[in-house]
Coordinates of C-alpha atoms in Angstrom, one line a residue:
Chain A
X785 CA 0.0 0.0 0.0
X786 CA 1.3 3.2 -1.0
X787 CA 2.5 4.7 2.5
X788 CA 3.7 7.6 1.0
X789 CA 0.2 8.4 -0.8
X790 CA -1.4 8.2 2.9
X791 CA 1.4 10.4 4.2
X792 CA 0.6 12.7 2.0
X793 CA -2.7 13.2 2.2
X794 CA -3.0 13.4 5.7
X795 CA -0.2 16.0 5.8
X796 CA -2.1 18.2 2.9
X797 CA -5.6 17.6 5.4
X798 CA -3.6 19.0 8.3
X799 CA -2.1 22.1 6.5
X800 CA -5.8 22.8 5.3
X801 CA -6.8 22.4 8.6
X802 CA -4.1 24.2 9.9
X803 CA -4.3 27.5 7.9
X804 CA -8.0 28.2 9.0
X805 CA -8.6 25.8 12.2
X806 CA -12.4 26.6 11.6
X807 CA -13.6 23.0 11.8
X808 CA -12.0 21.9 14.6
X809 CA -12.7 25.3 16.6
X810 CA -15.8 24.9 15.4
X811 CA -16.1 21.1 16.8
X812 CA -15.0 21.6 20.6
X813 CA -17.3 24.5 20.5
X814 CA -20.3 22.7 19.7
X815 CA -19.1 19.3 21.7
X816 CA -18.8 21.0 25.0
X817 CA -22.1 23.0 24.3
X818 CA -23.8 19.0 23.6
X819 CA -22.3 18.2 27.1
X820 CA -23.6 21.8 28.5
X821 CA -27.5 20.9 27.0
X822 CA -26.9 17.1 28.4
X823 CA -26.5 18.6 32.0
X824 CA -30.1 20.5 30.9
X825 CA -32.3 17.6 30.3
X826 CA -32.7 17.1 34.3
X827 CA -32.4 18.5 37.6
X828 CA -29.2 16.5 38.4
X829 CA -27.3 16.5 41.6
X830 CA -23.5 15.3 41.6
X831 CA -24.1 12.1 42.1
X832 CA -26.5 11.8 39.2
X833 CA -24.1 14.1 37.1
X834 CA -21.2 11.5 38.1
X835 CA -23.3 8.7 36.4
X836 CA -24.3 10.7 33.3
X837 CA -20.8 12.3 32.9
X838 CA -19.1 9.1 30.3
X839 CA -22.3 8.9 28.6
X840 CA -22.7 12.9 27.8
X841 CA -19.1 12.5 27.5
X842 CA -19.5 9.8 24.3
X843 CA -22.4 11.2 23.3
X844 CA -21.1 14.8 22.1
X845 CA -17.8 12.9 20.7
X846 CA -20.4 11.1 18.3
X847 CA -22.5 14.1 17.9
X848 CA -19.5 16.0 17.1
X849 CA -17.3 13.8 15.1
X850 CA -20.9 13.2 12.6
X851 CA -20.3 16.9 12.0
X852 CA -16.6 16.8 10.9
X853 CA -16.6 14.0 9.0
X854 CA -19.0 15.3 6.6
X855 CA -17.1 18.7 6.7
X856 CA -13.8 16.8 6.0
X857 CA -14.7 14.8 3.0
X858 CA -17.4 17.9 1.5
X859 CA -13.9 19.9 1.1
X860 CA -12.4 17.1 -1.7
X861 CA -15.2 17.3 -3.7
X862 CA -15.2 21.1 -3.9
X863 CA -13.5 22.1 -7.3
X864 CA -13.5 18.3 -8.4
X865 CA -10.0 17.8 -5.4
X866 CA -11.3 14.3 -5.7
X867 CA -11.3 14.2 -9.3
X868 CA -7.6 15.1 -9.5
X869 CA -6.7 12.3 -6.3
X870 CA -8.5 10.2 -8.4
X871 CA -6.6 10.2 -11.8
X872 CA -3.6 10.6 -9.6
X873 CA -1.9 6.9 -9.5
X874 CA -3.0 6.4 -5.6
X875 CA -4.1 3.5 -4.5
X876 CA -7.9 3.7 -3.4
X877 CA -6.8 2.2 -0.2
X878 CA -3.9 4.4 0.8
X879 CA -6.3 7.3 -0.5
X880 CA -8.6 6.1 2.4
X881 CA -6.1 5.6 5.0
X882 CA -4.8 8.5 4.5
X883 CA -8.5 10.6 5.0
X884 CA -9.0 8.5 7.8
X885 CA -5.2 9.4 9.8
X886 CA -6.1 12.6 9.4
X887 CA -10.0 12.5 11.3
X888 CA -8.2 10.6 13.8
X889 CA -5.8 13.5 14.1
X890 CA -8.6 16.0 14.6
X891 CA -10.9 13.7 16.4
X892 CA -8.0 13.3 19.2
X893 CA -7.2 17.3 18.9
X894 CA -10.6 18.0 19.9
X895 CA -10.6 15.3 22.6
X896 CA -7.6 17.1 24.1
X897 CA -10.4 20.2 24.8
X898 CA -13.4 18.1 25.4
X899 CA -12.7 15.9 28.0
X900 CA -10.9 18.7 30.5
X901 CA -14.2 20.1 30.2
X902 CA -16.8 17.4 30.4
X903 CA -14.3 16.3 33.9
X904 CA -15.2 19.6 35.1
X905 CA -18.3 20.0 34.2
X906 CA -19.8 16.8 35.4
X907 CA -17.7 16.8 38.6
X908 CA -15.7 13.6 37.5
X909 CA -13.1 11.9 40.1
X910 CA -11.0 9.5 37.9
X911 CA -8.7 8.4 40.3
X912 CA -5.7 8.9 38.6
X913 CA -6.9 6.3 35.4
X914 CA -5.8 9.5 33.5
X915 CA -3.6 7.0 30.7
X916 CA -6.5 4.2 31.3
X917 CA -9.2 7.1 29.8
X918 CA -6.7 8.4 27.0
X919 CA -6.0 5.1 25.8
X920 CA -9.9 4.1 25.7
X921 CA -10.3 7.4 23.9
X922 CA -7.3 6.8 21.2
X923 CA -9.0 3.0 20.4
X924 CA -12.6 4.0 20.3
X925 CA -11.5 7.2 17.9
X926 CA -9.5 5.1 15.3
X927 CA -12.5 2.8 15.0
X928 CA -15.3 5.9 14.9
X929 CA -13.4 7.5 12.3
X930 CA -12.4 4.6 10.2
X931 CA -16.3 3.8 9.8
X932 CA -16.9 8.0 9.8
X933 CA -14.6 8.8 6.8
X934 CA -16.3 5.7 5.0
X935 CA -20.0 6.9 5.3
X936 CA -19.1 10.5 4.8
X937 CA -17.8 9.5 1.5
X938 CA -21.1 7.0 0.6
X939 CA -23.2 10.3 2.2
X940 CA -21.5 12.1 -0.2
X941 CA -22.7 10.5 -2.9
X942 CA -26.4 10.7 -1.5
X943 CA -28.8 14.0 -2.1
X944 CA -29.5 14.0 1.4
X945 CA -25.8 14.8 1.8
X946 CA -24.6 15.3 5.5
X947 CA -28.3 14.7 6.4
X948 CA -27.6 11.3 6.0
X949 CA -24.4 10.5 7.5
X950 CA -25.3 10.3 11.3
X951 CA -28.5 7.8 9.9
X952 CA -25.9 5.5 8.6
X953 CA -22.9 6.8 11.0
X954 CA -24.5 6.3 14.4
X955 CA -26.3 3.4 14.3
X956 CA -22.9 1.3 13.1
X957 CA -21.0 2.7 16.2
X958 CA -22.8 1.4 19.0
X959 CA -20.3 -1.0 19.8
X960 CA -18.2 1.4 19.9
X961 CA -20.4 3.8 22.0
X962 CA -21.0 1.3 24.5
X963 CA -17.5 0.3 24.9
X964 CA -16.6 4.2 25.5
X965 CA -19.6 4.8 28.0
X966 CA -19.2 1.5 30.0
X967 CA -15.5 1.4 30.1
X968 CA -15.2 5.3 31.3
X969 CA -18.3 4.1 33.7
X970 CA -15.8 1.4 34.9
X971 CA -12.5 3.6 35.6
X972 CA -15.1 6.2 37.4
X973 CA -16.7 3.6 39.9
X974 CA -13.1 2.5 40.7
X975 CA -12.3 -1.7 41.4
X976 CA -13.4 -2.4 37.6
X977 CA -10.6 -3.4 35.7
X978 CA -11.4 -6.4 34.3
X979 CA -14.6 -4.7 33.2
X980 CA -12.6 -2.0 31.4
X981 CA -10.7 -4.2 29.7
X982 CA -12.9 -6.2 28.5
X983 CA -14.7 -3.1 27.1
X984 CA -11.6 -2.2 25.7
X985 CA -10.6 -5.2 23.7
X986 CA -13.9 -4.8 22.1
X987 CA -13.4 -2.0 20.7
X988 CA -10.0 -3.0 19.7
X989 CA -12.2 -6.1 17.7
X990 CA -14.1 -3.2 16.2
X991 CA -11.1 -1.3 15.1
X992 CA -9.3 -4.3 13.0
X993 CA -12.4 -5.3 11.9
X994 CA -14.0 -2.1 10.3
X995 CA -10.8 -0.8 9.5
X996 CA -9.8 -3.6 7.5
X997 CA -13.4 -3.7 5.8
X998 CA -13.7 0.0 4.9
X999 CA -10.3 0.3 3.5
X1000 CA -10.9 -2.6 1.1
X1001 CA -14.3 -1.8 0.2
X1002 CA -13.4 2.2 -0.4
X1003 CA -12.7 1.4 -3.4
X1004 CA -16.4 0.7 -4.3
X1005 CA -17.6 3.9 -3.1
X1006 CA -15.4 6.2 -4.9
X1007 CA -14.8 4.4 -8.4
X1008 CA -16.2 6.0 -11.2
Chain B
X1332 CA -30.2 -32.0 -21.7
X1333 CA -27.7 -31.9 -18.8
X1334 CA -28.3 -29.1 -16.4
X1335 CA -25.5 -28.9 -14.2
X1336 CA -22.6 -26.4 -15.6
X1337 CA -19.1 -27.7 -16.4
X1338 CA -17.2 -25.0 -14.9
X1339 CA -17.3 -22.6 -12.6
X1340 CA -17.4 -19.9 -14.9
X1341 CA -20.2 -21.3 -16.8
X1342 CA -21.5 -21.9 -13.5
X1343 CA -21.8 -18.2 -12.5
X1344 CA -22.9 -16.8 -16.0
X1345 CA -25.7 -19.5 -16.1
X1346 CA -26.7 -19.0 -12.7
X1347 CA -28.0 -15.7 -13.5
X1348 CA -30.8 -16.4 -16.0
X1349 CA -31.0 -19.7 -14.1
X1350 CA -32.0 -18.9 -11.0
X1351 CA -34.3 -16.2 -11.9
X1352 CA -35.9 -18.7 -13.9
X1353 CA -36.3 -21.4 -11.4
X1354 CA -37.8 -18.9 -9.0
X1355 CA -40.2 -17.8 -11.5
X1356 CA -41.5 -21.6 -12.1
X1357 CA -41.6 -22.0 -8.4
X1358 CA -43.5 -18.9 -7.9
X1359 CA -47.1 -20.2 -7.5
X1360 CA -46.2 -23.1 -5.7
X1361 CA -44.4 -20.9 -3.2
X1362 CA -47.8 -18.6 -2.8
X1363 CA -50.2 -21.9 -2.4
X1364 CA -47.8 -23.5 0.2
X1365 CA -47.4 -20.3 2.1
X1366 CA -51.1 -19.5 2.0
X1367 CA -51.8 -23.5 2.9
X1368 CA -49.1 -23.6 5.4
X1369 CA -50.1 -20.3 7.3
X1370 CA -53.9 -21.8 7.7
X1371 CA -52.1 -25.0 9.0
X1372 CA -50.4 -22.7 11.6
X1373 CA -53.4 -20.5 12.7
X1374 CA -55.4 -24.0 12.9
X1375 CA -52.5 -25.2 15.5
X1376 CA -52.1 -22.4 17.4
X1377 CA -55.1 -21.8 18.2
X1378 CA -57.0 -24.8 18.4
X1379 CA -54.8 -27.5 19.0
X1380 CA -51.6 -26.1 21.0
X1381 CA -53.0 -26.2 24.6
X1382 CA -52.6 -22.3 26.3
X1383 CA -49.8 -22.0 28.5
X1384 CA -50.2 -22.6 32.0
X1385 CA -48.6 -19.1 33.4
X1386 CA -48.9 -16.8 30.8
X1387 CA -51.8 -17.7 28.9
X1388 CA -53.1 -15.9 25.9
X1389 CA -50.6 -13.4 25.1
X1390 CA -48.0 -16.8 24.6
X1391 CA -49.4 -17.6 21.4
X1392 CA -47.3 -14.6 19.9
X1393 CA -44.8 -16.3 20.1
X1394 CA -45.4 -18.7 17.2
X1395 CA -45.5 -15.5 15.2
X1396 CA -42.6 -13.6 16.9
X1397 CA -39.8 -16.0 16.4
X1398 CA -40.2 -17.0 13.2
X1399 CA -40.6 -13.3 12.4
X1400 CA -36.7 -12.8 14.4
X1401 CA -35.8 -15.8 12.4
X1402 CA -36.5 -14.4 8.8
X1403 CA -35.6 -11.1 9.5
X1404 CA -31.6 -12.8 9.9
X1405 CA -32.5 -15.0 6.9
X1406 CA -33.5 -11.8 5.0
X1407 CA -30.4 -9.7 5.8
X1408 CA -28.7 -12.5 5.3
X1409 CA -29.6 -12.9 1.9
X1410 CA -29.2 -9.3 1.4
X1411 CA -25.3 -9.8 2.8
X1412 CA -24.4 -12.8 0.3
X1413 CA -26.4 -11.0 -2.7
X1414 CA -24.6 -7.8 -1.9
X1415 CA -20.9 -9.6 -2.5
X1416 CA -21.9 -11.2 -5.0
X1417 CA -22.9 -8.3 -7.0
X1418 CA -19.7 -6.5 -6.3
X1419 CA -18.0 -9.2 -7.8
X1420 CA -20.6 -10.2 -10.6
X1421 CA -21.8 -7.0 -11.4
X1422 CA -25.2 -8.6 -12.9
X1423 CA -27.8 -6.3 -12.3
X1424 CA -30.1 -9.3 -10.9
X1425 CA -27.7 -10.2 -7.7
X1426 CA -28.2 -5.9 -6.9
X1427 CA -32.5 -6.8 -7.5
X1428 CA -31.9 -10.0 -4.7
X1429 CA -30.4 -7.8 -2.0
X1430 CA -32.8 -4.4 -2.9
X1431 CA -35.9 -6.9 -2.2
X1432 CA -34.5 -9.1 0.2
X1433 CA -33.9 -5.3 2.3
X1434 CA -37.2 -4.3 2.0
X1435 CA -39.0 -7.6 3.1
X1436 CA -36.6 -8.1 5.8
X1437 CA -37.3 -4.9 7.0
X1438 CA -41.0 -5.5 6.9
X1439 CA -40.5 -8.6 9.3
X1440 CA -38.2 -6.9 11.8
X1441 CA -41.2 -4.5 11.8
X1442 CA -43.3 -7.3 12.6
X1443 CA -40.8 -9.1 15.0
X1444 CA -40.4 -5.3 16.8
X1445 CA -44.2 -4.9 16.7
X1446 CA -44.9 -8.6 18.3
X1447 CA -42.3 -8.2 20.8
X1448 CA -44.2 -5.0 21.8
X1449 CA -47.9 -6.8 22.1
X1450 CA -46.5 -9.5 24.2
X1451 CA -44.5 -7.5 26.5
X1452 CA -47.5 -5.3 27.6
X1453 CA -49.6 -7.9 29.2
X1454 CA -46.2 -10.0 30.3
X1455 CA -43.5 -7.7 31.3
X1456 CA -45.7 -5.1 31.9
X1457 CA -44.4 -2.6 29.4
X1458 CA -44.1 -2.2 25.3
X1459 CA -40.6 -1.7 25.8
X1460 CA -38.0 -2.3 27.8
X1461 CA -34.3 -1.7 27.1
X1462 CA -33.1 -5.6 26.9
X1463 CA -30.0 -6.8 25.1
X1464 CA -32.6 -8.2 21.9
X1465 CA -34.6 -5.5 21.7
X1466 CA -32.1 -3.1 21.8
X1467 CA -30.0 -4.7 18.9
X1468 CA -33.4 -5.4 16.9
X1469 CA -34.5 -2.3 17.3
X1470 CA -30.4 -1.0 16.2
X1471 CA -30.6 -3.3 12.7
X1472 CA -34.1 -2.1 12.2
X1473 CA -32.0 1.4 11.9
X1474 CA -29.2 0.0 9.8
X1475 CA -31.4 -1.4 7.3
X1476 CA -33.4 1.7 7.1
X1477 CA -30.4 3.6 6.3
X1478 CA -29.8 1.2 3.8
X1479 CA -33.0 2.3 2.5
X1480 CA -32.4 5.5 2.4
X1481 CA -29.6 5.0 0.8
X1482 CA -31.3 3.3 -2.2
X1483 CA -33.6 6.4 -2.0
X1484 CA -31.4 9.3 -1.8
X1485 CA -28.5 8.5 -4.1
X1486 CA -27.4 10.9 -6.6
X1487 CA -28.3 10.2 -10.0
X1488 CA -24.9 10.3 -11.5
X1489 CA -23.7 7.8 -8.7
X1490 CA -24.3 4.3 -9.3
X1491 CA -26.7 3.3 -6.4
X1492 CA -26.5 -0.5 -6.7
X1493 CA -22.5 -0.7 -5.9
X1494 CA -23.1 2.1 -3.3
X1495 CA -26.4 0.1 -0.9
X1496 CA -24.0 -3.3 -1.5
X1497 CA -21.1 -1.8 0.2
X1498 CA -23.8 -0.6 2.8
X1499 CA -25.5 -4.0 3.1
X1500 CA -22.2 -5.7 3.5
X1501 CA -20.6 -3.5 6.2
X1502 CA -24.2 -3.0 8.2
X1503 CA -24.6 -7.2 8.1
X1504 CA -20.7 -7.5 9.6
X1505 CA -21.6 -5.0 12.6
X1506 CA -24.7 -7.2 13.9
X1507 CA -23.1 -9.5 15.8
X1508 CA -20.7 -7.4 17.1
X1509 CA -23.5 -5.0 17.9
X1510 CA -25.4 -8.1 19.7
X1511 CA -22.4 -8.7 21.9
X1512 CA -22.0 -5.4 23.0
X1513 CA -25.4 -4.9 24.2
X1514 CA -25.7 -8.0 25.6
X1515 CA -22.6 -7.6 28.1
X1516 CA -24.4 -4.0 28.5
X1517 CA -27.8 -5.9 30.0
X1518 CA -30.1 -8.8 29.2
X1519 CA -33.7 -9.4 30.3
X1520 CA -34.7 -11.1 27.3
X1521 CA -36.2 -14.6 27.7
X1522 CA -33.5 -17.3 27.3
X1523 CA -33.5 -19.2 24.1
X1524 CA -35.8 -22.5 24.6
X1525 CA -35.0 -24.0 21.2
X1526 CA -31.3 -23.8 20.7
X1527 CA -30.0 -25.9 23.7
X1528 CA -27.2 -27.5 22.6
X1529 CA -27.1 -30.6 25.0
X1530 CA -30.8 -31.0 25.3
X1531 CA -32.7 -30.6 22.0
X1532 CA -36.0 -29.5 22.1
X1533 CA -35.2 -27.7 25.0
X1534 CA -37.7 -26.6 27.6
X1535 CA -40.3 -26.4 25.3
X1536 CA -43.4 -29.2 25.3
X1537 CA -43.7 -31.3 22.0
X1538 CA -47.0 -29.7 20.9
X1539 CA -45.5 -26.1 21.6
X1540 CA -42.3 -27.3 19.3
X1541 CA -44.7 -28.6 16.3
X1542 CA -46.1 -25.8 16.3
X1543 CA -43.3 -23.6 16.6
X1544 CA -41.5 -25.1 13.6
X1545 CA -44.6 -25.1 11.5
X1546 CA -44.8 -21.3 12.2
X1547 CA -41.3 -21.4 11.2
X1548 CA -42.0 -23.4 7.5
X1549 CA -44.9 -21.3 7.1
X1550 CA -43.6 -18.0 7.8
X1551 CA -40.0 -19.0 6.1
X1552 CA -42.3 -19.5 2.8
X1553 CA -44.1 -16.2 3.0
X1554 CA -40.8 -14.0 3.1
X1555 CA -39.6 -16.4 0.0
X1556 CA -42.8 -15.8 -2.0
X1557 CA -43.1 -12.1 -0.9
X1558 CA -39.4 -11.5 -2.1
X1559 CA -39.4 -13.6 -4.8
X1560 CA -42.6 -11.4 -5.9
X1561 CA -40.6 -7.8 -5.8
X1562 CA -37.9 -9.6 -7.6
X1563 CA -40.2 -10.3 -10.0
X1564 CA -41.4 -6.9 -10.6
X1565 CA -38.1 -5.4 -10.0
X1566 CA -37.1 -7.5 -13.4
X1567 CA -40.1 -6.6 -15.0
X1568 CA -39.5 -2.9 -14.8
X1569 CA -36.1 -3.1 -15.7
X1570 CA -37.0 -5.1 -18.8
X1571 CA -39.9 -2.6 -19.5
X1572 CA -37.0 0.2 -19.1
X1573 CA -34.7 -1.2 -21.9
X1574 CA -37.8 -2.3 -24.1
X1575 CA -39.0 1.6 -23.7
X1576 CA -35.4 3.0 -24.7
X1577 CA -34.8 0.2 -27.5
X1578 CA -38.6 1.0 -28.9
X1579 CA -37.3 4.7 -28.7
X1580 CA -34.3 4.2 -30.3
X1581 CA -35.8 2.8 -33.3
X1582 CA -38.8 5.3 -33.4
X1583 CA -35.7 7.9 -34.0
X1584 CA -33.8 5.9 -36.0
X1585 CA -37.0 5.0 -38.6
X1586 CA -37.8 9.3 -38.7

């Protein structure tokens, strides 16, 4: 697979990302307002906060990520960009790999905001399982963008557009919802290890599995 | 005439005309058995199957309920296997399998969903409950509508048939992983009375496991008629289609 193709791509996302930073700014702003509106939908008192907190948590990472993905891949198809990658002699696959380093490279960036926040916000005590929580976050976001860059593409080839993409996106991710919401559930109540891990091996599953699957069948989507 | 091919690769071109073929002779037969066969069922259940001692009534949904659970894998099944193959094939009939086999295996997760419902009222005391089953119905019930909407949606320039296969195939791979993660997330459903490996039959009484299997023929045979009956018409229109542009064609060609 061409590495170098991947390389590329993702470097060229993260320069266009860089220059203007409007969709990620524009991400942790609406994520941490999602957690702000979770904290609405009751009267909740710290306890009841501490056992919504993962969920709300999960729940504006999913709500969030829906929104950049379709962002991300709308930008190729402005001025036929995914035209030119097309003719260029990429592989489909390293094309994809490459789309997909790059929302995991955002994804985490706005993690890095998000989470500080939701902690605060929901009164969160994680007793120190600070590298336990970042490496649930880095498994769950390879596998949530890997199936994310693959519907925003078939989205893309939809009327209905972005419209569509959390229809097909979030249904799809549950496993990987669950695993987030349950294994952050785990390191907050303390004594649940095992629990975590099995959580997180699941979502490990779910990240060889889809990956493999959407980078082979990205071809499908995209050929002309 | 010998009918079976002598290769593979004159396996897979005949299959195509082949099977559409067989399925069109078997057609009618298909409708009477699934019409006879449902009658056979309704006459068991509820005449003949004695009413269960606890839960009375309401436990005569389940003859309909499981075989409803049981097509509805059957039918994304189908639309899983159809889905590769037309990727690979690229025959327009292998897209027509998995576009009907969607549509009527949504209409019996409907049914399974809507069942479920009815007999959890009286039983468990409410329509809904958030158990590991439900849940992950209710979750492919989603999936598959997407996969509708896909269909629906696409844009005319894209070609829709390689788009909803690459949807199918990826949405039928997440089900079991999707099952396993809301089951370790709760489970309230009732246990699985057929499927016990060491003790066939399981809990279930003999008359209440005729019946069951009946229900399970009859209803098996009414999602093979039903979906052999869109791809029926899904064929005819697309012959209509190239009939219309080849009758146009010539119209222009004659002036």
């Amino acid at each position: 697979m061409g590495w170098r193709a991947a390389g590329a791509i993702l470097v060229k996302d993260l320069r266009l990302e860089l220059r203007r930073v409007e969709t990620v700014a524009t991400m942790v702003v609406f994520a941490v307002l999602v957690a702000l509106i979770f904290v609405f939908a009751g009267d909740p008192t710290p306890a009841d906060l501490r056992r919504l907190g993962p969920g709300a948590l999960w729940v504006s990472l999913l709500f969030a990520g829906a929104l950049g993905f379709g962002r991300w891949f709308a930008q190729e198809e402005r001025n036929q960009a995914l035209q030119g990658l097309l003719v260029s002699p990429v592989d489909r696959a390293a094309l994809f790999a490459g789309k997909w380093a790059g929302a995991i490279v955002f994804l985490l960036a706005l993690e890095c905001a998000l989470v500080p926040a939701t902690v605060t916000m929901y009164q969160l005590d994680l007793r120190g399982a600070w590298g336990e929580l970042a490496l649930l976050l880095v498994v769950v976001t390879v596998g949530y963008s890997a199936l994310g860059t693959f519907f925003a593409a078939v989205a893309a080839r939809t009327t209905a557009g972005e419209l569509l993409l959390p229809i097909l996106l979030f249904p799809l991710s549950v496993p990987l919802l669950l695993a987030g919401a349950e294994g952050g559930q785990a390191l907050i109540e303390g004594g649940r290890l095992g629990d975590y891990w099995s959580w997180l091996s699941l979502a490990a599953a779910f990240d060889v599995i889809f990956g493999t699957v959407c980078t082979l069948a990205f071809e499908y989507v995209i050929e002309e | 005439m010998r009918w079976w091919p002598r290769s593979w690769r004159q396996f897979w071109s005949t299959l195509d005309g082949r099977t559409y073929h067989m399925m069109l002779s078997a057609r009618p037969w298909i409708g009477w058995l699934a019409v006879g066969s449902m009658v056979i069922v309704f006459a068991l259940v509820f005449w003949w199957v004695p009413l269960e001692a606890i839960q009375g009534y309401p436990q005569k949904i389940f003859y309909i309920h499981v075989p409803s659970a049981w097509v509805m894998y059957a039918a994304f099944g189908v639309v899983f296997a159809s889905s590769i193959l037309y990727l690979w094939k690229r025959t327009s009939l292998w897209d027509i399998f998995a576009r009907c086999a969607a549509e009527v295996g949504f209409l019996f997760t409907t049914l399974a969903l809507a069942t479920g419902m009815l007999w959890g009222k009286p039983i468990w005391g409410t329509f809904w409950t958030w158990d590991a089953r439900l849940t992950s119905t209710l979750i492919l019930w989603f999936i598959y509508g997407g996969y509708m909407l896909v269909r629906a949606f696409a844009r005319p320039d894209a070609e829709v048939a390689r788009l909803a296969a690459v949807v199918g195939i990826i949405g039928f791979l997440d089900v079991p992983i999707i099952h396993l993660s809301v089951l370790w997330w709760r489970t309230l459903h009732p246990q699985p009375v057929v499927m016990i490996i060491d003790d066939p039959g399981g809990g279930l009484p003999a008359s209440m496991l005729i019946t069951l299997l009946a229900s399970l023929v009859a209803v098996s045979l009414v999602f093979a008629w039903l979906w052999i009956q869109r791809v029926w018409q899904e064929r005819t229109a697309e012959n209509l289609a190239l009939l219309e542009a080849l009758l146009e064609r010539r119209e222009r060609s004659a002036r």
